[in-house]
mmCIF file of C-alpha atoms and ligand atoms in Angstrom:
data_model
loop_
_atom_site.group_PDB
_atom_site.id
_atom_site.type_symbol
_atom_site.label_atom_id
_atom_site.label_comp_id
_atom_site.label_asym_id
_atom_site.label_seq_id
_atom_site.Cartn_x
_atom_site.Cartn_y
_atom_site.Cartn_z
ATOM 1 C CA UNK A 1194 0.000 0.000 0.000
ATOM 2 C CA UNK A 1195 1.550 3.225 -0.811
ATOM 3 C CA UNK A 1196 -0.459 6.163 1.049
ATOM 4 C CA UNK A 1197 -0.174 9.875 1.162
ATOM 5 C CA UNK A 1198 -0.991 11.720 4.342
ATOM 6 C CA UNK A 1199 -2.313 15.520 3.513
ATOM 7 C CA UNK A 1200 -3.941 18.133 5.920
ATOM 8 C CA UNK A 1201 -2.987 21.164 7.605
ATOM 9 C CA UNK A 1202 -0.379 21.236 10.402
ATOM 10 C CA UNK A 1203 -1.831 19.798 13.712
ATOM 11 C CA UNK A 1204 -4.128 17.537 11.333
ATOM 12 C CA UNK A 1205 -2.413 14.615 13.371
ATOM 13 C CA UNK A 1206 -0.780 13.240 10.391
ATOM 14 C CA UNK A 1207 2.102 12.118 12.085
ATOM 15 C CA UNK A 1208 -0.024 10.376 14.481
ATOM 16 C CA UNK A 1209 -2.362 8.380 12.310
ATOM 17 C CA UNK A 1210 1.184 7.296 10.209
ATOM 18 C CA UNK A 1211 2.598 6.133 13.325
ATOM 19 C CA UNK A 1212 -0.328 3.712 13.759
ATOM 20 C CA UNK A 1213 -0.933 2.586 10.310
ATOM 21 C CA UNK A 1214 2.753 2.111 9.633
ATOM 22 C CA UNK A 1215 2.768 -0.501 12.463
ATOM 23 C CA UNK A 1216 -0.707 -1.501 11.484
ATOM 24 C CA UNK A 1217 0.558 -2.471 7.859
ATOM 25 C CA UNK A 1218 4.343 -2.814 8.555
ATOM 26 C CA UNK A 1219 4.495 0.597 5.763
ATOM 27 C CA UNK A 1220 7.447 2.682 6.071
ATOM 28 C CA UNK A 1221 7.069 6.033 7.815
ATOM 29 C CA UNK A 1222 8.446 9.245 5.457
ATOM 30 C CA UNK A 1223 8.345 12.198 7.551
ATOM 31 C CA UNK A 1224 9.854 14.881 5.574
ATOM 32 C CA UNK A 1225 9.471 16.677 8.583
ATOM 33 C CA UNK A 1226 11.711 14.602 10.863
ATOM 34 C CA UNK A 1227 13.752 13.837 8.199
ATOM 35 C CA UNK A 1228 14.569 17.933 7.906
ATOM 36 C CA UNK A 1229 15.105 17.803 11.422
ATOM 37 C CA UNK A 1230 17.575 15.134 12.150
ATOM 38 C CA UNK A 1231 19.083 16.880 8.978
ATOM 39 C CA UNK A 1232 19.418 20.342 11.257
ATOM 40 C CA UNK A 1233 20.339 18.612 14.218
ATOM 41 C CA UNK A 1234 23.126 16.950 12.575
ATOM 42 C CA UNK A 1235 24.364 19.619 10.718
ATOM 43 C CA UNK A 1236 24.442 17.766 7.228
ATOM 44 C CA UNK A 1237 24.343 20.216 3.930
ATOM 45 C CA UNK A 1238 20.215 19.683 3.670
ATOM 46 C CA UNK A 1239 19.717 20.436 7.606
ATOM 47 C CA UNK A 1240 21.896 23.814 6.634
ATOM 48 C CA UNK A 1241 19.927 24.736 3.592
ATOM 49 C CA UNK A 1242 16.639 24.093 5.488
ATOM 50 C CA UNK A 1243 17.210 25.396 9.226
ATOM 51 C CA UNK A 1244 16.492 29.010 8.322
ATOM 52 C CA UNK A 1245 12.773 28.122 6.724
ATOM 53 C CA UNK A 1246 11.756 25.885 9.329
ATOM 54 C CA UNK A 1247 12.282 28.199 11.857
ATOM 55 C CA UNK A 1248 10.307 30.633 10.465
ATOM 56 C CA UNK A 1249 6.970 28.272 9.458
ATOM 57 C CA UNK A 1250 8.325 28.437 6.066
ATOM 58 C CA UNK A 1251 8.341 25.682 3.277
ATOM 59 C CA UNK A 1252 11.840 24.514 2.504
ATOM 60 C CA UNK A 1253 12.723 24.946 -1.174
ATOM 61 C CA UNK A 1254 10.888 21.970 -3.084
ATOM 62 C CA UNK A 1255 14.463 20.575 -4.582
ATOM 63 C CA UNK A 1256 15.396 20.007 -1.031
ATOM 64 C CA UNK A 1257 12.560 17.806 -0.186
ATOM 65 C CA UNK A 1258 12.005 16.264 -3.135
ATOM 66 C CA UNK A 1259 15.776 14.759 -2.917
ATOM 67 C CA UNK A 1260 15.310 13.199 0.144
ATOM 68 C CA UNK A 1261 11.878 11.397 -1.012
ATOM 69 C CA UNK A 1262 13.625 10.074 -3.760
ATOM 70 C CA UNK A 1263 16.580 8.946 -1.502
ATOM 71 C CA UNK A 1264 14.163 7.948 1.195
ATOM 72 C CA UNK A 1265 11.780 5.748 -1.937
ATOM 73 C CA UNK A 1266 15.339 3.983 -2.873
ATOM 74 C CA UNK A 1267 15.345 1.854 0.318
ATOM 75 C CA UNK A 1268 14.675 -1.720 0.647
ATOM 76 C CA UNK A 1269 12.224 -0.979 3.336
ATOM 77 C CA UNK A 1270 9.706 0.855 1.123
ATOM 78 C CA UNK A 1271 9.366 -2.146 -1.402
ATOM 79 C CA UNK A 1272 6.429 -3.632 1.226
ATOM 80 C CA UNK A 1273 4.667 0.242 0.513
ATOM 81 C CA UNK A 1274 5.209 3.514 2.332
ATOM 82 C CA UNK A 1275 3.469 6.420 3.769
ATOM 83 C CA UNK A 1276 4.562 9.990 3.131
ATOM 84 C CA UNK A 1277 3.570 12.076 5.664
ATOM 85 C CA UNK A 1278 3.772 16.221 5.484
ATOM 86 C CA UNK A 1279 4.445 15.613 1.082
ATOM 87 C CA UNK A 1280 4.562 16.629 -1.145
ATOM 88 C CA UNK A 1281 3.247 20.569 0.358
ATOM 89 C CA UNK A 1282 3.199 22.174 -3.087
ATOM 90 C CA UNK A 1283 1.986 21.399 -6.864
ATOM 91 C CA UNK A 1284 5.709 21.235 -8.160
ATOM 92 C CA UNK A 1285 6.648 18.533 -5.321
ATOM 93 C CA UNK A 1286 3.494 16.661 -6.617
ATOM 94 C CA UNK A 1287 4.582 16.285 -10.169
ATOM 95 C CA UNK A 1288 8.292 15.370 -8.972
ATOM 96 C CA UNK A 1289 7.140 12.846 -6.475
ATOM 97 C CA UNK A 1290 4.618 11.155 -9.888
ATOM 98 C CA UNK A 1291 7.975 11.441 -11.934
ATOM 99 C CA UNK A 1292 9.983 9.015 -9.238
ATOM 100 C CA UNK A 1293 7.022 7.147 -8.838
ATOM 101 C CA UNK A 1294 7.088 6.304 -12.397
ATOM 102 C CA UNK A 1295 10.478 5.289 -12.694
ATOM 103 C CA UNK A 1296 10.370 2.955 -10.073
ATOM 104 C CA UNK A 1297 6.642 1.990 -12.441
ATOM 105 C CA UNK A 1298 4.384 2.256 -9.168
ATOM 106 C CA UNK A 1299 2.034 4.469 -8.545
ATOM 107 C CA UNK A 1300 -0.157 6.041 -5.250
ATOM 108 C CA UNK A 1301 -2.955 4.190 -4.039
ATOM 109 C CA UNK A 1302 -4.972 6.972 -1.863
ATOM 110 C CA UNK A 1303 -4.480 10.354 -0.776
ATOM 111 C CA UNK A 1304 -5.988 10.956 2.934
ATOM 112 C CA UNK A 1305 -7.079 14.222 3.797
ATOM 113 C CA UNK A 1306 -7.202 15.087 6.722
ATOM 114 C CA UNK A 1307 -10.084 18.144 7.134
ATOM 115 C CA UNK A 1308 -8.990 19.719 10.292
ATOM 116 C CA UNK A 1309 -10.747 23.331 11.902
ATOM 117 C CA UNK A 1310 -8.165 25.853 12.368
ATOM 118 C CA UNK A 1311 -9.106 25.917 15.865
ATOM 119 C CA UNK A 1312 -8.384 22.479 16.712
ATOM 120 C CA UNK A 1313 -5.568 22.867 14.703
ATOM 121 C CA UNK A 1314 -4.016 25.336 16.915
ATOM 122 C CA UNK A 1315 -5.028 23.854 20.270
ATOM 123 C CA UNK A 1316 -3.098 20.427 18.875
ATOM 124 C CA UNK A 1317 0.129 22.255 17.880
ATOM 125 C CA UNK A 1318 0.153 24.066 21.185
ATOM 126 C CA UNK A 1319 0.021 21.152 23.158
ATOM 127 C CA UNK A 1320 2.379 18.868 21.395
ATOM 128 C CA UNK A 1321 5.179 17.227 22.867
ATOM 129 C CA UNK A 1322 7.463 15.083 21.230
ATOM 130 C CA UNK A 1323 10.151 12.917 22.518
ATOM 131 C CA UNK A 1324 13.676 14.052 21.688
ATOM 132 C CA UNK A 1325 14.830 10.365 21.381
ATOM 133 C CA UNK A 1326 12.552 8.594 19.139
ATOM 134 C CA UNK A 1327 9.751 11.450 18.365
ATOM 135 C CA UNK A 1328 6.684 9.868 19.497
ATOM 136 C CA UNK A 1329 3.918 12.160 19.549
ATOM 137 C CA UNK A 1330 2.129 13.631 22.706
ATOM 138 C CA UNK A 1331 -0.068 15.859 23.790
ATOM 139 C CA UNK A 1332 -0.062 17.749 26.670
ATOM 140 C CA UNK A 1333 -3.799 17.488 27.356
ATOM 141 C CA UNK A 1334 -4.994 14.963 25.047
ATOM 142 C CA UNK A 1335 -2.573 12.451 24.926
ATOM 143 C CA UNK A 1336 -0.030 13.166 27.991
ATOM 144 C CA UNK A 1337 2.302 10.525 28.846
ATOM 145 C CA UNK A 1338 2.143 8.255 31.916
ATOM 146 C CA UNK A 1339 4.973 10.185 33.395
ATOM 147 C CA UNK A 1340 5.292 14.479 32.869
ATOM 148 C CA UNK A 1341 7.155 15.020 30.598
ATOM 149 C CA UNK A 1342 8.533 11.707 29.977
ATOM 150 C CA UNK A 1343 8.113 9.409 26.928
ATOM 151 C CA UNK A 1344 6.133 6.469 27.565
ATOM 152 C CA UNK A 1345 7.974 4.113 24.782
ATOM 153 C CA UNK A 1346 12.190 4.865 26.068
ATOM 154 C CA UNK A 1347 11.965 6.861 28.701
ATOM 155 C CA UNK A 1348 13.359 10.101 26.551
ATOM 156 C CA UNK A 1349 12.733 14.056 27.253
ATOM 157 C CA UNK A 1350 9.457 15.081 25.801
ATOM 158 C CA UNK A 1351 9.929 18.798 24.035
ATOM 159 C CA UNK A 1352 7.800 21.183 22.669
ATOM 160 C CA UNK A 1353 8.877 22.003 18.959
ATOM 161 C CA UNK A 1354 10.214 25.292 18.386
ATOM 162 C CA UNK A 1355 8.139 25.971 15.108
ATOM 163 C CA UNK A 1356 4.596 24.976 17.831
ATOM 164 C CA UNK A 1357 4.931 28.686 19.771
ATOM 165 C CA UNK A 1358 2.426 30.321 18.601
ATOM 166 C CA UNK A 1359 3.421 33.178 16.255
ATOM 167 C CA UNK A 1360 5.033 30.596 14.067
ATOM 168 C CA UNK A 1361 2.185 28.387 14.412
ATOM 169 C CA UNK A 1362 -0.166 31.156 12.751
ATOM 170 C CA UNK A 1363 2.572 31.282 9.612
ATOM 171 C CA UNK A 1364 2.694 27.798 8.859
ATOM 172 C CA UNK A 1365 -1.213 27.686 9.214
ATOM 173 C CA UNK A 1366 -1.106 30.142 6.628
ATOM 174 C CA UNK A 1367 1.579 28.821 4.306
ATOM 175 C CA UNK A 1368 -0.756 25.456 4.330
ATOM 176 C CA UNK A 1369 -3.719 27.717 2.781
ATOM 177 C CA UNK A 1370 -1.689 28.974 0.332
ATOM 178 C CA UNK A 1371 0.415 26.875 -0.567
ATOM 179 C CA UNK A 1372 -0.254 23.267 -0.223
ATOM 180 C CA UNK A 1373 -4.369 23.244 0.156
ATOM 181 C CA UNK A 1374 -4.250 23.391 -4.160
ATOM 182 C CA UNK A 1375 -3.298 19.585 -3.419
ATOM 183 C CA UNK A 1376 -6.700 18.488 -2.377
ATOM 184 C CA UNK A 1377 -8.425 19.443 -5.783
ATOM 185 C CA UNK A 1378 -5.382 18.408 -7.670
ATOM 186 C CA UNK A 1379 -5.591 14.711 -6.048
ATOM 187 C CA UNK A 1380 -9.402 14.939 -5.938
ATOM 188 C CA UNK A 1381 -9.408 15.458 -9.577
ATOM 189 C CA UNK A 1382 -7.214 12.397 -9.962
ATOM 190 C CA UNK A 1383 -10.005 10.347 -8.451
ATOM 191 C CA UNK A 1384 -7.258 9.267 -5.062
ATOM 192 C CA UNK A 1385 -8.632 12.043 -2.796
ATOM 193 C CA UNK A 1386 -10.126 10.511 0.801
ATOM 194 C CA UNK A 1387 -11.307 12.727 3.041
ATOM 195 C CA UNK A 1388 -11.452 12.091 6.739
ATOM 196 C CA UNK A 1389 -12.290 13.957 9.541
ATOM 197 C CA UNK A 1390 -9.468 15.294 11.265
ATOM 198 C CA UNK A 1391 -11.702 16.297 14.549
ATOM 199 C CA UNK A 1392 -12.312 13.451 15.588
ATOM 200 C CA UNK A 1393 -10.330 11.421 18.046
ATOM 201 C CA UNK A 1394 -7.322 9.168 17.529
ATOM 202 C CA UNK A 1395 -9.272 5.814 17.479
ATOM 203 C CA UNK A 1396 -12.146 7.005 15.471
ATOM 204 C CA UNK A 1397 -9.873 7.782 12.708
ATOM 205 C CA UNK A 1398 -8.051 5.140 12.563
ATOM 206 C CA UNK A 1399 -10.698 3.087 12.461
ATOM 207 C CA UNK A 1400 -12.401 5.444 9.438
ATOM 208 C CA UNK A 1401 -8.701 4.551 7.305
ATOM 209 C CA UNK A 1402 -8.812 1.024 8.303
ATOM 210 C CA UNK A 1403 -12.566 0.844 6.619
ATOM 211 C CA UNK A 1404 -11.002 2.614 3.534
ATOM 212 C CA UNK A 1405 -8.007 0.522 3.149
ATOM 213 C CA UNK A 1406 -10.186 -2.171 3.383
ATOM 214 C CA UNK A 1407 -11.860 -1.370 0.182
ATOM 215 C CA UNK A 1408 -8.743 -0.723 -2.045
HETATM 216 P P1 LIG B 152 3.660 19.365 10.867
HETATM 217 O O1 LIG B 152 3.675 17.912 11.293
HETATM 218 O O2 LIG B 152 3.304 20.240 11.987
HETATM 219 O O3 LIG B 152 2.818 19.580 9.643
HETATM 220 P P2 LIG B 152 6.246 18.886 9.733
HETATM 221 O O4 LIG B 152 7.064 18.162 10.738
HETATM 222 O O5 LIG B 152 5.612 18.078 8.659
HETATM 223 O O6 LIG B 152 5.154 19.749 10.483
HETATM 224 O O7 LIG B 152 7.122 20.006 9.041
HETATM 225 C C1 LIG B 152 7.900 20.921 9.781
HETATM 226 C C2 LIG B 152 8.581 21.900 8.830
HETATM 227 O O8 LIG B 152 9.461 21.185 7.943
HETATM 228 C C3 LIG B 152 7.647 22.666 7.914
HETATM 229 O O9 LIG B 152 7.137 23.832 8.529
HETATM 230 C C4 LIG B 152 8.585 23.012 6.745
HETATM 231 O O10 LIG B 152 9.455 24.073 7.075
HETATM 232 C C5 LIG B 152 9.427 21.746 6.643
HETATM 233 N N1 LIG B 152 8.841 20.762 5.705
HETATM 234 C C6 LIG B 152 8.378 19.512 6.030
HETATM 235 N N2 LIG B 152 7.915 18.887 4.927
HETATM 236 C C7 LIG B 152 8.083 19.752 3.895
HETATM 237 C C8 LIG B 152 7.779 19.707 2.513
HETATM 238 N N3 LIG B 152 7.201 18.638 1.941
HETATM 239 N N4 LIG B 152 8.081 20.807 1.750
HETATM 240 C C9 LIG B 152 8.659 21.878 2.287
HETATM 241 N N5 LIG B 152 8.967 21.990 3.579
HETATM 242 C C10 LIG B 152 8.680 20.942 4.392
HETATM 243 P P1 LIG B 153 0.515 16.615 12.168
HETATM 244 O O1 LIG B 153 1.545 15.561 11.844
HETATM 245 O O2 LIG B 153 -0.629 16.575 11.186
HETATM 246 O O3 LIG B 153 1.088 17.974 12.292
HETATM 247 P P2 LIG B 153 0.398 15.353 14.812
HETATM 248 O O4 LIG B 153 0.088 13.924 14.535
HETATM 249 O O5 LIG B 153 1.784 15.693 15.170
HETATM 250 O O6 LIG B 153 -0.128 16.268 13.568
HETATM 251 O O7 LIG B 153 -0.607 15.838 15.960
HETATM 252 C C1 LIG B 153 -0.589 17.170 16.446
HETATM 253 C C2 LIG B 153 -0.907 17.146 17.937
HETATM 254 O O8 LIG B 153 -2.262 16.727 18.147
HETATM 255 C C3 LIG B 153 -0.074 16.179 18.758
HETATM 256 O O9 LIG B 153 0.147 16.753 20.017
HETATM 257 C C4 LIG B 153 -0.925 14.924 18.885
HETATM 258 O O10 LIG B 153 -0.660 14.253 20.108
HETATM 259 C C5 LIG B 153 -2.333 15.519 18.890
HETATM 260 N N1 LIG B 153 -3.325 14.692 18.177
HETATM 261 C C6 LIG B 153 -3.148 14.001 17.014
HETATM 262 N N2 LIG B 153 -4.285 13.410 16.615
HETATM 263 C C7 LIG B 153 -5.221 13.741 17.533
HETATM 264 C C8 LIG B 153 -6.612 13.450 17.664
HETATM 265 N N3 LIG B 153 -7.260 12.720 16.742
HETATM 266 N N4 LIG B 153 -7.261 13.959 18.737
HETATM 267 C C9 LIG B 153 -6.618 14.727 19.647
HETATM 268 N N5 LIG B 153 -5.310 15.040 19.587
HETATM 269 C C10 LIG B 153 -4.615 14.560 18.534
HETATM 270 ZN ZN1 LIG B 154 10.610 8.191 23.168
#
């Protein structure tokens, strides 16, 4: 099964692909974490990308679109693969169906995730991550057993930089802009599914469950 995860920041796309992946034994491509172990490392991407991130912005789509291609050449992703947070913009669409066709595979569904602004906010604002293997908390919703402590190793939860709130507005905005287009563009390819992004953790996956069912 090869999946696309699309919604707004806070959507709780990262969430979802954490569950399914296990679900389905799918790899999980996070261009998101990916660009962030890049920064933390220092590598040439994490320095081309640092400045963007920090400021809600998208990183330029050559950047990303690399590291999908890298990320599509492993072993791992020949069982299928979810790609969560891309492609963000038209041009990172048409790249990704380029590789795709290359490799002569193509995408089974697109999920959208419809998400309120509002809840959107409250999510990002609450969201703790662990700073050893990034599972995803929240600090109301889903807090872990122990404050501030992941459940899964033990690690340091953290909040994100980019989830304070003034750069939580940008990227919000950015996502209207710039990577909403992607729902009529995948809708008109008859691979759009939309899913309620509101609802609670189980109720969802149980909703994608129901549509993978019928592929
Ligand atoms: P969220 O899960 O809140 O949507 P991500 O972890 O997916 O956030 O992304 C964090 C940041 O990484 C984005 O704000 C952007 O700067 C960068 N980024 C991630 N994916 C992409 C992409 N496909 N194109 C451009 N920039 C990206
Ligand atoms: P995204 O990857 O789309 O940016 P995340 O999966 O990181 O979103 O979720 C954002 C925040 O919302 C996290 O703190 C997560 O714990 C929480 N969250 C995710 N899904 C739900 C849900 N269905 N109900 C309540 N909180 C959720
Ligand atoms: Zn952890």
């Amino acid at each position: 099964m090869r999946i696309i995860l699309l919604g707004p920041p806070g959507a709780g796309k990262g969430t979802q692909a954490e569950v399914l992946s296990k679900h389905y034994s799918l790899a999980h491509i996070s261009t998101g974490d990916i660009l962030r172990e890049s920064v933390k490392l220092g590598t040439v991407v994490g320095l081309k990308a640092k400045s963007y991130m920090e400021k809600g912005e998208l990183v330029p789509d050559e950047v990303v679109v690399e590291i999908v291609a890298d990320a599509l050449k492993g072993d791992s992703v020949k069982e299928g693969f979810i790609l969560d947070g891309f492609p963000r913009t038209e041009v990172q669409a048409a790249q990704l169906e380029g590789v795709l066709q290359e490799a002569g595979i193509g995408i089974d569904a697109v999920i959208y995730f419809k998400t309120s602004e509002e809840v959107a906010v409250a999510r990002l604002s609450g969201r703790r991550v662990c700073s050893k293997c990034r599972a995803i908390y929240h600090a109301k919703n889903m807090p872990p057993k122990i404050d501030r402590i992941c459940d899964k190793c033990n690690g340091k939860l953290i909040q994100r930089k980019d989830d304070e709130e003034k750069t939580v507005r940008n990227r919000l905005r950015v996502y209207d802009k710039q990577t909403a287009g992607l729902i009529d563009y995948y809708r008109t390819k008859g691979l759009l599914k939309e899913v309620s992004g509101d609802l609670d953790v189980q109720e969802v996956f149980e909703i994608l469950k129901d549509i993978f069912a019928k592929k």
